[in-house]
Coordinates of C-alpha atoms and ligand atoms in Angstrom, one line a residue:
X75 CA 0.2 0.0 -0.4
X76 CA 1.2 3.7 -0.8
X77 CA 1.6 5.0 2.8
X78 CA 0.5 8.6 1.5
X79 CA -3.0 7.4 0.3
X80 CA -4.1 7.2 4.3
X81 CA -0.9 9.5 5.9
X82 CA -1.8 11.8 8.8
X83 CA 0.9 14.5 8.4
X84 CA 1.7 16.9 10.6
X85 CA 2.4 20.6 10.1
X86 CA 5.4 22.0 11.7
X87 CA 5.7 25.9 11.4
X88 CA 9.5 26.1 12.3
X89 CA 9.4 30.0 13.9
X90 CA 6.8 28.9 16.1
X91 CA 7.3 25.1 17.1
X92 CA 10.3 25.0 19.6
X93 CA 12.9 27.2 20.1
X94 CA 16.2 25.6 21.4
X95 CA 18.6 28.7 21.5
X96 CA 16.6 31.2 23.4
X97 CA 16.4 33.9 20.6
X98 CA 12.6 33.6 20.6
X99 CA 12.3 32.1 17.1
X100 CA 12.0 28.3 16.7
X101 CA 14.7 26.3 15.0
X102 CA 15.7 22.9 13.7
X103 CA 17.3 21.6 17.3
X104 CA 14.1 22.8 18.6
X105 CA 11.8 20.4 16.2
X106 CA 14.8 17.4 17.0
X107 CA 14.0 17.6 20.5
X108 CA 10.2 17.5 19.9
X109 CA 9.8 14.9 17.6
X110 CA 8.8 12.5 20.5
X111 CA 5.5 14.8 20.4
X112 CA 4.6 13.5 17.0
X113 CA 5.4 10.1 17.7
X114 CA 3.3 10.1 21.1
X115 CA 0.3 11.9 18.7
X116 CA 1.0 8.9 16.3
X117 CA 1.4 10.7 13.0
X118 CA 2.9 9.3 9.8
X119 CA 4.8 12.3 8.6
X120 CA 5.7 16.0 9.2
X121 CA 5.8 18.7 6.7
X122 CA 8.3 21.5 7.6
X123 CA 6.9 25.0 6.4
X124 CA 10.1 26.9 4.7
X125 CA 13.3 26.6 6.3
X126 CA 15.3 27.8 3.9
X127 CA 17.4 31.6 3.9
X128 CA 15.3 34.4 3.7
X129 CA 14.7 37.9 4.4
X130 CA 11.5 36.8 6.0
X131 CA 9.4 39.5 4.2
X132 CA 6.6 36.7 3.8
X133 CA 7.9 34.3 7.0
X134 CA 10.1 32.1 4.6
X135 CA 8.2 32.0 1.8
X136 CA 10.4 34.4 0.3
X137 CA 13.3 32.1 -0.4
X138 CA 16.8 33.8 -1.1
X139 CA 18.4 30.3 -1.6
X140 CA 16.8 26.8 -2.1
X141 CA 19.9 24.7 -0.9
X142 CA 20.8 26.1 2.2
X143 CA 18.9 26.7 5.7
X144 CA 17.9 30.0 7.1
X145 CA 20.6 30.9 9.6
X146 CA 17.9 31.7 12.5
X147 CA 16.7 28.2 12.2
X148 CA 20.1 26.4 12.1
X149 CA 22.4 24.7 9.4
X150 CA 22.1 22.1 7.0
X151 CA 23.9 19.6 9.5
X152 CA 20.9 20.1 11.5
X153 CA 18.6 19.4 9.0
X154 CA 20.4 15.8 7.9
X155 CA 20.6 15.3 11.5
X156 CA 16.5 16.2 11.9
X157 CA 15.7 13.9 8.9
X158 CA 17.8 11.2 10.1
X159 CA 16.1 11.5 13.7
X160 CA 12.6 11.7 11.8
X161 CA 13.0 8.6 10.0
X162 CA 14.6 6.7 13.2
X163 CA 11.3 7.3 14.6
X164 CA 9.4 5.9 11.8
X165 CA 8.2 9.8 10.6
X166 CA 8.7 10.7 6.9
X167 CA 9.7 14.2 6.3
X168 CA 7.9 16.5 3.8
X169 CA 9.5 20.0 3.0
X170 CA 7.9 23.2 1.4
X171 CA 9.0 23.9 -2.0
X172 CA 8.0 27.7 -3.2
X173 CA 8.3 27.6 -7.0
X174 CA 6.1 30.4 -7.8
X175 CA 8.4 32.8 -6.8
X176 CA 12.0 33.6 -5.1
X177 CA 12.8 36.5 -2.6
X178 CA 14.0 39.7 -4.2
X179 CA 17.3 39.1 -2.7
X180 CA 17.7 35.8 -4.4
X181 CA 21.1 35.9 -6.9
X182 CA 18.8 35.5 -9.6
X183 CA 17.0 38.6 -8.9
X184 CA 20.2 40.5 -8.0
X185 CA 21.5 39.7 -11.6
X186 CA 18.2 40.5 -13.1
X187 CA 18.1 44.0 -11.6
X188 CA 21.7 44.4 -12.3
X189 CA 21.8 43.0 -16.3
X190 CA 18.7 45.2 -17.6
X191 CA 15.9 45.5 -19.8
X192 CA 16.1 42.6 -22.6
X193 CA 19.1 40.4 -20.7
X194 CA 18.7 36.5 -20.1
X195 CA 18.8 37.1 -16.6
X196 CA 15.7 39.2 -16.6
X197 CA 13.6 36.5 -18.6
X198 CA 14.1 34.3 -15.2
X199 CA 11.1 36.5 -14.3
X200 CA 8.4 38.7 -15.3
X201 CA 9.9 42.1 -16.2
X202 CA 8.0 44.5 -18.6
X203 CA 7.8 47.8 -19.7
X204 CA 5.0 50.0 -18.0
X205 CA 1.7 51.0 -19.9
X206 CA 1.1 55.0 -20.3
X207 CA 3.0 57.9 -21.1
X208 CA 6.8 56.9 -19.9
X209 CA 5.9 53.8 -18.8
X210 CA 4.1 55.0 -15.6
X211 CA 1.3 52.7 -15.3
X212 CA 1.9 48.7 -14.3
X213 CA 2.0 46.4 -17.5
X214 CA -1.6 45.0 -16.2
X215 CA -4.4 45.3 -13.8
X216 CA -3.3 42.2 -11.6
X217 CA -3.2 42.7 -8.1
X218 CA -1.1 41.0 -5.4
X219 CA -2.9 38.5 -3.1
X220 CA -1.6 40.9 -0.1
X221 CA -3.4 44.0 -2.1
X222 CA -2.1 46.7 -4.0
X223 CA -1.0 46.3 -7.7
X224 CA 0.9 42.9 -8.4
X225 CA 3.9 44.9 -10.3
X226 CA 6.7 47.1 -9.0
X227 CA 9.0 49.4 -10.9
X228 CA 12.9 49.4 -10.5
X229 CA 15.0 51.7 -10.7
X230 CA 17.7 51.1 -13.5
X231 CA 21.4 51.1 -13.1
X232 CA 21.6 54.5 -14.6
X233 CA 19.2 55.9 -11.9
X234 CA 16.0 56.1 -14.1
X235 CA 12.5 54.5 -13.3
X236 CA 12.6 51.5 -15.6
X237 CA 10.8 48.2 -16.1
X238 CA 8.4 46.8 -14.0
X239 CA 8.5 43.3 -12.6
X240 CA 5.4 40.8 -11.5
X241 CA 4.9 39.8 -7.8
X242 CA 1.7 38.0 -7.1
X243 CA 2.6 38.3 -3.2
X244 CA 4.8 41.0 -1.6
X245 CA 7.0 43.1 -3.7
X246 CA 9.9 41.0 -2.0
X247 CA 8.7 37.8 -4.1
X248 CA 9.1 38.6 -7.7
X249 CA 7.1 35.6 -9.8
X250 CA 9.5 33.4 -11.9
X251 CA 8.9 33.0 -15.8
X252 CA 8.0 29.1 -15.8
X253 CA 8.3 29.3 -19.8
X254 CA 11.8 29.8 -19.6
X255 CA 13.7 26.3 -19.5
X256 CA 16.4 27.4 -17.0
X257 CA 13.6 27.9 -14.4
X258 CA 12.4 24.2 -14.7
X259 CA 15.8 23.0 -14.9
X260 CA 16.7 24.8 -11.6
X261 CA 13.5 23.6 -10.0
X262 CA 14.1 20.2 -10.6
X263 CA 17.4 20.3 -9.4
X264 CA 16.3 22.0 -6.0
X265 CA 14.0 18.9 -5.7
X266 CA 17.1 16.2 -6.4
X267 CA 19.0 18.3 -3.9
X268 CA 16.5 17.6 -1.0
X269 CA 15.6 14.1 -2.3
X270 CA 19.3 13.2 -2.2
X271 CA 19.6 14.3 1.3
X272 CA 16.8 11.6 2.1
X273 CA 13.4 13.9 2.5
X274 CA 10.6 12.3 1.4
X275 CA 8.6 14.6 -0.3
X276 CA 7.2 18.3 -0.8
X277 CA 4.2 20.5 -0.3
X278 CA 4.2 22.7 -3.2
X279 CA 3.4 26.4 -2.3
X280 CA 1.2 28.0 -4.7
X281 CA 0.9 25.0 -6.9
X282 CA -2.1 26.6 -9.3
X283 CA -0.1 29.9 -9.9
X284 CA 3.0 28.7 -11.6
X285 CA 1.5 29.2 -15.5
X286 CA 0.6 32.8 -16.5
X287 CA -1.7 33.4 -19.6
X288 CA 0.6 34.2 -22.7
X289 CA 1.0 37.9 -23.6
X290 CA -0.2 38.5 -19.5
X291 CA -3.4 40.0 -20.7
X292 CA -5.8 41.8 -18.0
X293 CA -7.8 39.9 -15.8
X294 CA -10.9 42.2 -16.3
X295 CA -13.9 41.1 -14.4
X296 CA -13.2 37.5 -14.1
X297 CA -13.9 36.0 -11.1
X298 CA -11.7 34.2 -8.6
X299 CA -12.6 31.9 -6.8
X300 CA -15.2 30.6 -9.3
X301 CA -18.6 29.5 -7.2
X302 CA -18.4 26.0 -6.8
X303 CA -22.3 25.4 -7.3
X304 CA -21.8 26.5 -11.0
X305 CA -20.0 23.2 -11.6
X306 CA -22.8 21.0 -10.5
X307 CA -25.2 23.0 -12.3
X308 CA -23.3 22.8 -15.5
X309 CA -22.8 18.9 -15.6
X310 CA -19.7 16.7 -16.0
X311 CA -19.6 17.3 -19.5
X312 CA -19.6 20.9 -19.9
X313 CA -16.3 22.0 -21.7
X314 CA -14.0 22.8 -18.3
X315 CA -13.5 26.6 -17.4
X316 CA -10.0 26.1 -18.8
X317 CA -7.9 28.9 -18.7
X318 CA -10.4 31.2 -17.7
X319 CA -8.1 33.0 -15.2
X320 CA -4.8 34.5 -16.5
X321 CA -2.6 33.5 -13.4
X322 CA -4.8 31.0 -11.5
X323 CA -5.2 27.2 -12.5
X324 CA -4.1 27.4 -16.1
X325 CA -3.8 24.4 -18.0
X326 CA -0.2 24.9 -18.4
X327 CA 1.1 24.0 -14.8
X328 CA 0.2 20.1 -15.6
X329 CA 3.3 19.7 -17.6
X330 CA 5.4 21.0 -14.7
X331 CA 3.8 18.4 -12.5
X332 CA 4.3 15.9 -15.0
X333 CA 7.8 16.4 -15.1
X334 CA 8.3 16.5 -11.5
X335 CA 6.4 13.2 -11.1
X336 CA 9.5 11.5 -13.4
X337 CA 11.9 13.1 -11.0
X338 CA 10.1 11.9 -7.9
X339 CA 9.4 8.4 -9.4
X340 CA 13.4 8.0 -10.3
X341 CA 14.0 7.3 -6.7
X342 CA 13.9 3.7 -5.7
X343 CA 12.0 4.9 -2.6
X344 CA 9.4 6.7 -4.6
X345 CA 8.7 10.5 -3.1
X346 CA 5.5 12.2 -2.8
X347 CA 3.9 15.7 -3.5
X348 CA 1.1 17.5 -2.3
X349 CA -0.3 20.6 -4.0
X350 CA -1.4 23.8 -2.2
X351 CA -3.5 24.7 -4.8
X352 CA -6.8 27.0 -4.2
X353 CA -9.0 25.8 -6.7
X354 CA -12.4 25.4 -5.4
X355 CA -13.8 23.1 -7.9
X356 CA -13.0 19.4 -7.0
X357 CA -12.8 18.8 -10.8
X358 CA -10.4 20.9 -11.4
X359 CA -8.5 20.3 -8.4
X360 CA -8.7 16.3 -9.3
X361 CA -6.7 17.4 -12.3
X362 CA -3.4 18.0 -10.2
X363 CA -3.4 14.3 -9.2
X364 CA -3.9 12.3 -12.4
X365 CA -2.0 9.3 -12.3
X366 CA 1.0 10.9 -13.9
X367 CA 1.1 14.5 -11.9
X368 CA 0.9 14.9 -8.1
X369 CA 0.3 12.3 -5.3
X370 CA -2.3 14.6 -3.2
X371 CA -3.6 17.7 -3.2
X372 CA -5.0 19.7 -0.2
X373 CA -8.9 19.9 -0.3
X374 CA -9.5 23.5 0.6
X375 CA -12.9 23.2 -0.2
X376 CA -13.6 20.9 3.1
X377 CA -11.8 23.6 5.0
X378 CA -13.7 26.4 3.6
X379 CA -17.1 24.4 4.4
X380 CA -19.4 26.0 7.2
X381 CA -20.3 23.5 10.0
X382 CA -23.3 22.4 8.6
X383 CA -24.6 18.9 7.6
X384 CA -25.9 19.8 4.2
X385 CA -22.9 21.7 3.0
X386 CA -20.5 19.1 4.8
X387 CA -22.1 16.5 3.1
X388 CA -22.1 18.0 -0.3
X389 CA -18.5 18.9 0.0
X390 CA -17.6 15.3 1.0
X391 CA -19.7 13.7 -2.0
X392 CA -18.3 16.0 -4.3
X393 CA -14.9 15.5 -3.4
X394 CA -14.5 11.8 -3.5
X395 CA -16.8 11.6 -6.6
X396 CA -14.2 13.9 -8.5
X397 CA -11.0 11.9 -7.0
X398 CA -12.6 8.8 -7.7
X399 CA -12.4 9.8 -11.3
X400 CA -8.5 9.8 -11.0
X401 CA -7.7 7.2 -8.8
X402 CA -6.6 9.7 -6.1
X403 CA -7.0 9.5 -2.4
X404 CA -8.9 12.9 -0.6
X405 CA -6.5 14.9 1.5
X406 CA -8.7 16.7 4.5
X407 CA -7.3 19.8 6.1
X408 CA -9.0 21.8 8.4
X409 CA -6.3 24.3 9.4
X410 CA -2.8 25.7 8.2
X411 CA -0.5 28.6 8.9
X412 CA -2.8 30.8 6.1
X413 CA -6.3 30.4 7.7
X414 CA -8.3 31.3 11.1
X415 CA -8.1 28.3 13.6
X416 CA -11.0 26.4 13.7
X417 CA -11.9 26.3 17.1
X418 CA -12.4 30.2 16.2
X419 CA -14.0 29.9 13.1
X420 CA -16.6 27.2 14.5
X421 CA -17.3 29.5 17.6
X422 CA -19.1 32.0 15.3
X423 CA -22.7 31.7 13.8
X424 CA -21.7 29.8 10.6
X425 CA -22.2 31.5 7.2
X426 CA -24.8 29.6 4.7
X427 CA -22.3 28.9 2.2
X428 CA -18.6 28.0 1.3
X429 CA -15.9 30.7 1.4
X430 CA -12.7 31.6 3.0
X431 CA -13.2 33.3 6.4
X432 CA -11.2 36.1 7.6
X433 CA -10.3 37.1 10.9
X434 CA -11.5 40.6 10.7
X435 CA -15.1 39.5 9.6
X436 CA -15.3 37.0 12.3
X437 CA -14.7 39.9 14.8
X438 CA -17.8 41.2 14.3
X439 CA -19.9 38.1 15.3
X440 CA -20.9 37.0 18.6
X441 CA -18.2 34.4 19.8
X442 CA -18.9 31.2 22.1
X443 CA -15.2 29.7 22.5
X444 CA -16.9 26.5 24.5
X445 CA -18.8 25.5 21.2
X446 CA -15.9 26.2 18.7
X447 CA -14.0 24.2 20.6
X448 CA -16.8 21.1 20.7
X449 CA -17.2 21.5 17.2
X450 CA -13.6 21.9 16.3
X451 CA -13.0 18.5 17.8
X452 CA -15.9 17.1 16.3
X453 CA -14.6 18.1 13.0
X454 CA -11.5 16.6 13.6
X455 CA -13.3 13.3 14.6
X456 CA -15.1 13.5 11.4
X457 CA -12.0 14.4 9.4
X458 CA -9.9 11.5 10.5
X459 CA -12.6 8.9 9.8
X460 CA -13.1 10.1 6.2
X461 CA -11.6 8.0 3.5
X462 CA -8.2 9.0 2.6
X463 CA -5.5 11.5 4.2
X464 CA -5.4 14.2 6.8
X465 CA -3.1 17.3 7.8
X466 CA -3.0 18.4 11.3
X467 CA -1.6 22.0 11.7
X468 CA 0.6 22.2 14.8
X469 CA -1.5 23.4 17.6
X470 CA -4.8 21.7 16.6
X471 CA -4.2 18.8 18.4
X472 CA -4.3 21.2 21.5
X473 CA -7.3 22.9 20.5
X474 CA -5.7 26.4 20.5
X475 CA -7.7 29.2 19.2
X476 CA -6.9 31.9 17.1
X477 CA -5.1 34.6 19.1
X478 CA -7.3 37.4 18.1
X479 CA -6.2 40.1 20.1
X480 CA -2.7 40.8 18.8
X481 CA -1.4 44.3 19.3
X482 CA -1.1 46.3 16.0
X483 CA 2.5 46.6 16.9
X484 CA 3.0 42.5 17.3
X485 CA 1.5 41.7 13.8
X486 CA 4.3 40.4 11.2
X487 CA 2.1 39.1 8.2
X488 CA 2.8 41.5 5.3
X489 CA -1.1 41.2 4.6
X490 CA -1.8 43.6 7.4
X491 CA 0.8 46.6 6.2
X492 CA 0.3 45.6 2.4
X493 CA -3.9 46.0 2.7
X494 CA -3.3 49.3 4.6
X495 CA -4.6 47.4 7.7
X496 CA -7.7 46.4 5.9
X497 CA -6.9 42.8 6.9
X498 CA -5.7 41.6 10.0
X499 CA -3.6 38.9 8.6
X500 CA -2.4 35.5 9.6
X501 CA -0.4 36.0 12.6
X502 CA -3.2 34.9 15.0
X503 CA -2.6 31.1 13.8
X504 CA 1.2 31.5 14.1
X505 CA 1.8 32.2 17.7
X506 CA 4.2 29.7 19.3
X507 CA 3.5 26.6 20.4
X508 CA 2.6 26.2 24.5
X509 CA 4.9 23.2 25.8
X510 CA 4.4 23.4 29.7
X511 CA 4.6 25.9 32.5
X512 CA 2.2 28.3 33.4
X513 CA 3.2 31.5 31.8
X514 CA 4.8 32.2 28.5
X515 CA 6.9 31.2 26.9
X516 CA 5.6 28.1 28.0
X517 CA 8.3 26.0 27.2
X518 CA 8.7 27.2 23.8
X519 CA 11.8 28.8 24.7
X520 CA 14.6 28.0 27.3
X521 CA 14.4 29.8 30.5
X522 CA 15.8 33.3 30.5
X523 CA 14.9 33.3 26.5
X524 CA 14.0 36.2 24.4
X525 CA 10.5 36.9 24.2
X526 CA 8.6 35.1 21.7
X527 CA 8.5 36.5 18.4
X528 CA 4.6 36.6 18.4
X529 CA 3.3 37.2 22.0
X530 CA 1.6 34.0 23.4
X531 CA -1.8 34.8 25.4
X532 CA -1.7 34.8 29.2
X533 CA -4.2 32.0 29.6
X534 CA -2.9 29.1 27.7
X535 CA -1.3 27.0 30.6
X536 CA -4.1 24.6 30.3
X537 CA -3.5 24.4 26.5
X538 CA 0.1 23.1 27.1
X539 CA 1.1 19.6 25.6
X540 CA 2.2 19.1 29.2
X541 CA -1.3 19.5 31.0
X542 CA -3.3 18.1 28.1
X543 CA -1.3 15.1 28.1
X544 CA -1.9 14.6 31.7
X545 CA -6.0 14.9 31.1
X546 CA -7.5 12.3 29.7
X547 CA -10.5 14.5 28.3
X548 CA -8.4 17.0 26.7
X549 CA -8.2 17.6 23.0
X550 CA -4.9 16.2 22.8
X551 CA -6.0 13.0 24.5
X552 CA -8.6 12.9 21.6
X553 CA -6.2 13.0 18.9
X554 CA -4.2 10.6 20.5
X555 CA -6.9 8.1 20.6
X556 CA -8.2 9.0 17.1
X557 CA -4.7 8.3 15.5
X558 CA -4.2 5.2 17.5
X559 CA -7.5 3.9 16.4
X560 CA -6.7 5.0 12.6
X561 CA -3.6 3.0 12.7
X562 CA -5.4 -0.2 14.4
X563 CA -8.5 -0.2 13.0
X564 CA -8.7 -2.0 9.0
X565 CA -11.5 0.3 8.0
X566 CA -9.8 3.8 8.5
X567 CA -7.7 5.4 6.2
X568 CA -7.7 5.1 2.1
X569 CA -10.9 3.3 0.8
X570 CA -14.5 4.2 0.4
X571 CA -17.8 5.0 2.9
X572 CA -21.5 4.5 2.4
X573 CA -23.9 6.9 3.9
X574 CA -26.1 5.8 6.8
X575 CA -29.9 7.0 7.0
X576 CA -29.7 9.4 9.9
X577 CA -31.8 12.3 11.5
X578 CA -32.1 15.8 10.1
X579 CA -28.6 17.8 11.6
X580 CA -26.4 14.9 11.5
X581 CA -24.3 12.7 9.4
X582 CA -23.5 9.3 9.7
X583 CA -21.7 6.6 7.3
X584 CA -20.3 3.2 7.8
X585 CA -16.9 2.0 6.4
X586 CA -15.9 -1.7 6.2
X587 CA -15.0 -3.8 7.8
X588 CA -16.7 -2.9 10.7
X589 CA -17.1 1.3 11.4
X590 CA -19.4 3.6 11.3
X591 CA -19.1 7.5 12.1
X592 CA -22.1 9.3 13.1
X593 CA -21.9 13.4 13.4
X594 CA -24.3 15.9 15.2
X595 CA -23.7 18.9 13.5
X596 CA -26.8 20.4 15.3
X597 CA -26.9 22.3 18.3
X598 CA -29.2 20.2 20.3
X599 CA -28.8 16.5 21.4
X600 CA -30.4 14.2 18.5
X601 CA -31.6 10.7 19.7
X602 CA -30.3 7.9 17.6
X603 CA -32.7 6.1 15.7
X604 CA -33.8 2.8 17.6
X605 CA -31.2 0.0 17.0
X606 CA -28.5 2.3 15.3
X607 CA -26.1 1.1 17.9
X608 CA -27.1 -2.5 18.5
X609 CA -24.4 -4.7 18.9
X610 CA -22.0 -1.8 18.6
X611 CA -19.4 -0.2 20.6
X612 CA -18.3 3.3 21.0
X613 CA -14.7 3.6 20.2
X614 CA -14.4 7.3 20.3
X615 CA -16.5 10.1 21.4
X616 CA -15.4 13.8 20.7
X617 CA -17.5 15.1 23.7
X618 CA -18.7 13.0 26.6
X619 CA -21.8 11.3 25.7
X620 CA -24.8 11.3 28.4
X621 CA -26.8 8.2 27.3
X622 CA -26.1 5.7 24.7
X623 CA -29.3 6.3 22.9
X624 CA -28.4 10.2 22.1
X625 CA -25.6 12.0 20.4
X626 CA -24.8 15.2 22.2
X627 CA -24.8 18.7 20.3
X628 CA -21.8 18.9 17.9
X629 CA -20.5 15.6 18.7
X630 CA -18.8 13.0 16.4
X631 CA -18.8 8.9 17.6
X632 CA -16.7 6.2 16.0
X633 CA -18.3 2.9 16.6
X634 CA -17.1 -0.4 15.9
X635 CA -20.1 -2.5 14.4
Ligands
GLC112 C1 1.2 30.0 0.2 C2 1.6 30.2 1.7 C3 1.7 31.3 2.2 C4 2.0 32.6 1.5 C5 2.2 32.3 0.0 C6 3.0 33.3 -0.9 O1 -0.1 30.5 0.1 O2 0.9 29.2 2.5 O3 1.9 31.5 3.5 O4 2.3 33.5 2.0 O5 1.9 31.1 -0.6 O6 4.2 32.2 -0.8

């Protein structure tokens, strides 16, 4: 069996995981020292967010050298030791490759600035003359994901205002030109550099963004994301919305991944990929995981689904159906370093449709953190019972909430400044992990260290790994039990599900052999149908059960049948 079809992967965000040297920033020796947390939890692999040298304009997603380690995080020797330790413990290691852009401090970009218009150095990026008189206007109407135009004008070496370069993210992240064969060769060499050091695979950053429309046309009114419902309405035969958008999810990305797959398959122990592709339509997402392309792709449709039984079931069905057509497993995810923590999303009244949720919008809604935690636990138990693999973001296993009240001066996400403070940004889910003790830094850093790079809340003592390990009803204990059962129970992981009839407000499915999952998504306790649990026993409950006939509000149970 291919391990990745069922794998549970734990996302480590290195800045915030564990700080060994007391500078308030997590590092590789810190990760090494905490690998036992991952084996105790029972995951199969870890994915480490970028650890390369970086000016940190976008927390490491602005890479200045793809073949080395950020000095604040450690050295290549630390990386080798970390991979070796993980392998010894039976954990696989995935890295994060950022192929859409480099840092503006990368040697290539510096060479491009120095070499001037028309040079081969500039042809590795997207340099264009501006529009309007004197080239004062950006070459097209594309916008940066973090706000403002996606173009910045450079000053040429003679001191005059010159060409513009494309950056779909910060100006410190110039987009690479994937039509240039040199870019393709270089990135495949980078893959080999790390595969040769023993890493087991890569998460691909912005996997849907590498190909740009020929001629870089204006976007105009082209919508993004495309509403998922359209697809259902249009049916499977309608001509796909190919190349609708000038820089997202274009058909030309797939040839790149076919070539990457050949690199991965050239190693005796096959290496794997997971795509970060924000493509809302499962049918389009499935194209990334065709048999000769990537192995898996995050299912952000699930992450973007409100706590609502009908919407959840529709998402699950759509996902499984689309992926079954290409023979790929689903990859479920509820959290990562870019989105509001699930506890805090679920603590609010739920929207009536799918969509990305932003912190500043949530702050206007009433908040019930107790409900949020119950739902987050129930959602995690649902996720881990579904067919396929799943990702857990560090701290999710502790039920950490979003830190919603970071002082403006503490915010580090470029989104905050670049949107003129319209968006609060993603720092609230990136706050360092509490390990032990009753006050910050909760064992994140050694005694006497500098303050953590983002401040931790004063009330996290009972959410530390140490505190939750000692509490059988904690979220950590729930995750540990769920992952232990996942390893033991033959029905879990890759496979299929069969929906069972269940009362309104609930979801129920069975998996062979001998497993069923019941989820009460509603706000009140639901009587289970007579006989529903006859001859079965509860293996796991995301919240305490009062009787064996009723499923409490916002609760998932696993039963052996
Ligand atoms: C991905 C990363 C995000 C980063 C962006 C640009 O979406 O997950 O953190 O800001 O790419 O690299």
